[in-house]
């Protein structure tokens, strides 16, 4: 599928499911929050409760932020968290999540933006120009049209010594849905399958992308022991997940 087709397919799909995402994927969301909080000090040593000076800042980018799963886990430990997503409706849901967390806009705010859109550097939004100490993309890289390019874009906005974190699926631990299970389903139900560009990433694939992007410092790839569970097309799915990091360690 062409890059623009995958991008538009994702935009349209997640605009449609934005209001039900937190409910339909509640188990996946809660597991992701648990993993990120539990590995917070592995992700980075820079958090508001570890800074030497109260004047220091910790800026986090939650890319492909959806309803705000990554931010729920980590925003309380930052001075500013920025959410970014293709979907306008997902961004609205994300900003509502910030309200539910009692976080002001200067602490947590989402924007509709695509780093792969070929935007004019002269028109770079101010929230990007400032750079980020930590960039996280959680369970979304498999939806991205060009993952290697996205990691190179992350490098451009990462502060010196910063960290880029990817949480996604392990390819050989992703089950396939038999064709018989797709028969009779509404076309809107199977549309979600068209949003996936790749069914996960191996350690070698991630290491290659990090190295090519100049993010190979301190690279680690860890397979998560407990599988992630969610309901897809009326069926409970279990997939293996990983978390990896790299950057300016």
Coordinates of C-alpha atoms in Angstrom, one line a residue:
X1 CA 0.0 0.0 0.0
X2 CA 1.4 3.4 -0.9
X3 CA 2.5 5.6 2.0
X4 CA -0.2 8.3 1.4
X5 CA -2.9 5.5 1.3
X6 CA -1.8 4.1 4.6
X7 CA -1.7 7.5 6.2
X8 CA -5.1 8.5 5.0
X9 CA -6.5 5.0 6.0
X10 CA -5.2 5.5 9.5
X11 CA -6.5 9.0 9.7
X12 CA -10.0 8.1 8.7
X13 CA -10.2 4.9 10.8
X14 CA -9.0 6.6 14.0
X15 CA -11.2 9.6 13.5
X16 CA -14.1 7.0 13.5
X17 CA -13.1 5.0 16.5
X18 CA -11.7 7.9 18.7
X19 CA -14.7 7.9 21.1
X20 CA -14.7 4.2 21.7
X21 CA -10.9 3.6 21.7
X22 CA -10.4 3.8 25.5
X23 CA -13.2 1.3 26.1
X24 CA -12.4 -1.2 23.4
X25 CA -8.7 -1.3 24.1
X26 CA -8.9 -0.9 27.9
X27 CA -6.8 -4.0 28.7
X28 CA -4.1 -3.0 26.2
X29 CA -4.1 0.6 27.5
X30 CA -3.7 -0.5 31.1
X31 CA -1.0 -3.0 30.3
X32 CA 1.0 -0.3 28.4
X33 CA 0.7 2.2 31.2
X34 CA 1.9 -0.5 33.7
X35 CA 4.9 -1.3 31.5
X36 CA 5.9 2.3 30.9
X37 CA 5.7 3.3 34.5
X38 CA 7.5 0.2 35.7
X39 CA 10.4 0.9 33.2
X40 CA 10.4 4.7 33.7
X41 CA 13.9 4.9 35.0
X42 CA 15.1 2.5 32.3
X43 CA 13.5 4.8 29.7
X44 CA 15.4 7.8 31.0
X45 CA 17.0 9.3 34.1
X46 CA 15.4 12.7 33.4
X47 CA 12.2 13.1 35.2
X48 CA 10.8 15.9 37.4
X49 CA 11.4 13.8 40.5
X50 CA 15.0 13.0 39.6
X51 CA 16.2 16.4 38.3
X52 CA 19.0 18.1 40.3
X53 CA 17.5 21.6 39.8
X54 CA 13.8 22.6 39.9
X55 CA 14.5 24.9 37.0
X56 CA 15.3 22.0 34.7
X57 CA 12.7 20.8 32.2
X58 CA 11.6 17.5 30.9
X59 CA 9.8 17.6 27.6
X60 CA 8.1 14.5 26.4
X61 CA 6.6 13.8 22.9
X62 CA 3.8 11.2 22.8
X63 CA 3.8 10.5 19.1
X64 CA 0.7 8.8 17.5
X65 CA -0.7 9.7 20.9
X66 CA -4.2 8.3 20.4
X67 CA -6.3 8.8 23.5
X68 CA -3.2 9.5 25.6
X69 CA -2.0 6.1 26.9
X70 CA 1.7 7.0 27.0
X71 CA 0.9 10.4 28.5
X72 CA -1.2 8.8 31.2
X73 CA 1.8 6.8 32.3
X74 CA 4.5 9.5 32.0
X75 CA 3.1 13.0 31.9
X76 CA 3.0 13.3 35.7
X77 CA 6.8 13.1 35.7
X78 CA 7.4 15.8 33.0
X79 CA 7.3 19.5 32.9
X80 CA 5.6 19.4 29.5
X81 CA 4.0 16.6 27.5
X82 CA 3.1 17.1 23.9
X83 CA 0.7 14.7 22.1
X84 CA 0.7 14.4 18.3
X85 CA -1.6 12.4 16.1
X86 CA -2.9 12.2 12.5
X87 CA -6.5 12.0 13.7
X88 CA -8.2 15.2 14.7
X89 CA -10.8 13.3 16.8
X90 CA -8.1 11.4 18.6
X91 CA -6.4 14.7 19.5
X92 CA -9.7 15.9 20.9
X93 CA -9.9 12.7 23.0
X94 CA -6.3 13.2 24.1
X95 CA -7.0 16.7 25.3
X96 CA -10.0 15.5 27.2
X97 CA -7.8 12.9 28.9
X98 CA -5.6 15.8 30.0
X99 CA -8.6 17.5 31.5
X100 CA -9.5 14.2 33.3
X101 CA -6.0 14.1 34.7
X102 CA -6.4 17.7 35.9
X103 CA -3.4 18.8 33.9
X104 CA -3.4 22.3 32.4
X105 CA -2.7 22.9 28.7
X106 CA 0.9 24.2 29.4
X107 CA 1.5 20.8 31.1
X108 CA -0.1 18.4 28.5
X109 CA -1.6 19.2 25.2
X110 CA -2.3 17.4 21.9
X111 CA -1.9 18.6 18.3
X112 CA -2.9 17.2 14.9
X113 CA 0.4 16.9 13.1
X114 CA 2.3 14.3 10.9
X115 CA 6.1 14.4 11.0
X116 CA 6.1 12.5 7.6
X117 CA 3.9 15.1 5.9
X118 CA 6.7 17.0 4.3
X119 CA 5.9 20.2 6.1
X120 CA 8.0 23.4 5.5
X121 CA 10.8 23.6 8.1
X122 CA 10.3 27.4 8.1
X123 CA 6.8 26.8 9.4
X124 CA 7.8 24.3 12.1
X125 CA 5.4 24.7 15.1
X126 CA 7.0 26.3 18.2
X127 CA 6.3 23.2 20.3
X128 CA 8.6 21.2 17.9
X129 CA 11.4 23.8 17.7
X130 CA 12.0 23.5 21.4
X131 CA 13.0 19.8 21.1
X132 CA 12.3 16.9 23.4
X133 CA 14.1 15.0 26.0
X134 CA 12.1 11.8 25.6
X135 CA 10.1 10.7 22.5
X136 CA 7.7 7.7 22.8
X137 CA 5.6 5.9 20.2
X138 CA 3.5 3.3 21.9
X139 CA 1.8 0.4 20.0
X140 CA 1.6 2.6 16.9
X141 CA 4.8 2.1 14.8
X142 CA 3.1 -0.8 12.9
X143 CA 0.6 1.8 11.6
X144 CA 3.3 4.1 10.3
X145 CA 3.8 4.3 6.5
X146 CA 7.6 4.8 6.7
X147 CA 9.1 3.7 10.1
X148 CA 12.8 4.3 9.2
X149 CA 12.0 7.9 8.1
X150 CA 10.0 8.5 11.2
X151 CA 12.9 7.6 13.4
X152 CA 15.1 10.0 11.4
X153 CA 12.5 12.7 12.0
X154 CA 12.6 11.9 15.8
X155 CA 16.4 12.4 15.7
X156 CA 15.9 15.9 14.3
X157 CA 13.8 17.0 17.3
X158 CA 15.5 15.0 20.0
X159 CA 17.6 17.0 22.5
X160 CA 21.2 16.0 23.0
X161 CA 21.3 13.1 25.4
X162 CA 17.6 12.4 24.9
X163 CA 15.9 9.0 24.4
X164 CA 13.6 7.5 21.8
X165 CA 11.3 4.7 23.0
X166 CA 9.3 2.3 20.8
X167 CA 6.8 -0.1 22.3
X168 CA 5.3 -2.4 19.7
X169 CA 4.6 -6.0 18.6
X170 CA 7.0 -9.0 18.2
X171 CA 6.4 -10.3 14.7
X172 CA 6.5 -14.0 15.4
X173 CA 4.1 -13.5 18.3
X174 CA 1.3 -11.9 16.3
X175 CA -1.5 -14.4 15.4
X176 CA -3.2 -14.3 12.0
X177 CA -6.9 -14.2 11.6
X178 CA -8.2 -17.1 9.5
X179 CA -10.1 -16.0 6.4
X180 CA -13.2 -17.9 7.7
X181 CA -13.3 -15.5 10.7
X182 CA -13.5 -12.5 8.3
X183 CA -16.5 -13.9 6.4
X184 CA -19.7 -12.0 7.0
X185 CA -18.1 -9.2 8.9
X186 CA -19.2 -5.6 8.1
X187 CA -16.7 -3.8 5.8
X188 CA -16.2 -1.2 8.5
X189 CA -15.1 -3.9 11.0
X190 CA -12.3 -5.2 8.8
X191 CA -11.1 -1.7 7.9
X192 CA -8.8 -1.8 10.9
X193 CA -6.7 -4.5 9.2
X194 CA -5.9 -2.0 6.5
X195 CA -4.3 0.4 9.0
X196 CA -1.4 -2.0 9.7
X197 CA 1.7 -1.6 7.6
X198 CA 3.7 -4.3 9.3
X199 CA 3.0 -6.9 11.9
X200 CA 5.7 -5.9 14.4
X201 CA 9.5 -5.6 14.3
X202 CA 12.4 -7.8 15.2
X203 CA 15.3 -6.8 17.3
X204 CA 17.5 -6.6 14.2
X205 CA 15.0 -4.5 12.3
X206 CA 14.7 -2.0 15.2
X207 CA 18.5 -1.9 15.7
X208 CA 19.0 -1.2 12.0
X209 CA 16.4 1.7 12.1
X210 CA 17.9 3.2 15.2
X211 CA 21.5 3.0 13.8
X212 CA 20.4 4.5 10.5
X213 CA 18.7 7.4 12.3
X214 CA 21.7 8.1 14.5
X215 CA 19.9 6.8 17.6
X216 CA 21.9 3.7 18.2
X217 CA 23.5 4.9 21.4
X218 CA 22.5 2.7 24.4
X219 CA 20.2 0.6 22.2
X220 CA 18.3 -2.1 24.0
X221 CA 15.4 -4.3 22.9
X222 CA 13.5 -6.1 25.6
X223 CA 10.7 -8.6 24.9
X224 CA 7.9 -8.0 27.5
X225 CA 7.1 -11.2 29.4
X226 CA 3.3 -10.8 29.6
X227 CA 1.4 -10.7 26.3
X228 CA -0.8 -7.8 25.4
X229 CA -4.5 -8.5 25.1
X230 CA -7.3 -6.7 23.2
X231 CA -10.5 -7.4 21.4
X232 CA -10.4 -7.2 17.6
X233 CA -13.3 -8.1 15.3
X234 CA -15.1 -9.7 18.2
X235 CA -12.2 -12.0 19.1
X236 CA -9.8 -11.7 22.0
X237 CA -6.3 -11.4 20.6
X238 CA -3.0 -11.9 22.5
X239 CA 0.2 -10.5 21.0
X240 CA 3.8 -10.5 22.2
X241 CA 5.3 -7.0 22.7
X242 CA 8.7 -5.4 23.0
X243 CA 10.1 -2.1 24.2
X244 CA 13.3 -0.6 22.9
X245 CA 15.3 2.5 23.5
X246 CA 18.1 4.4 22.0
X247 CA 19.4 7.9 21.5
X248 CA 22.1 9.9 23.1
X249 CA 23.0 7.7 26.0

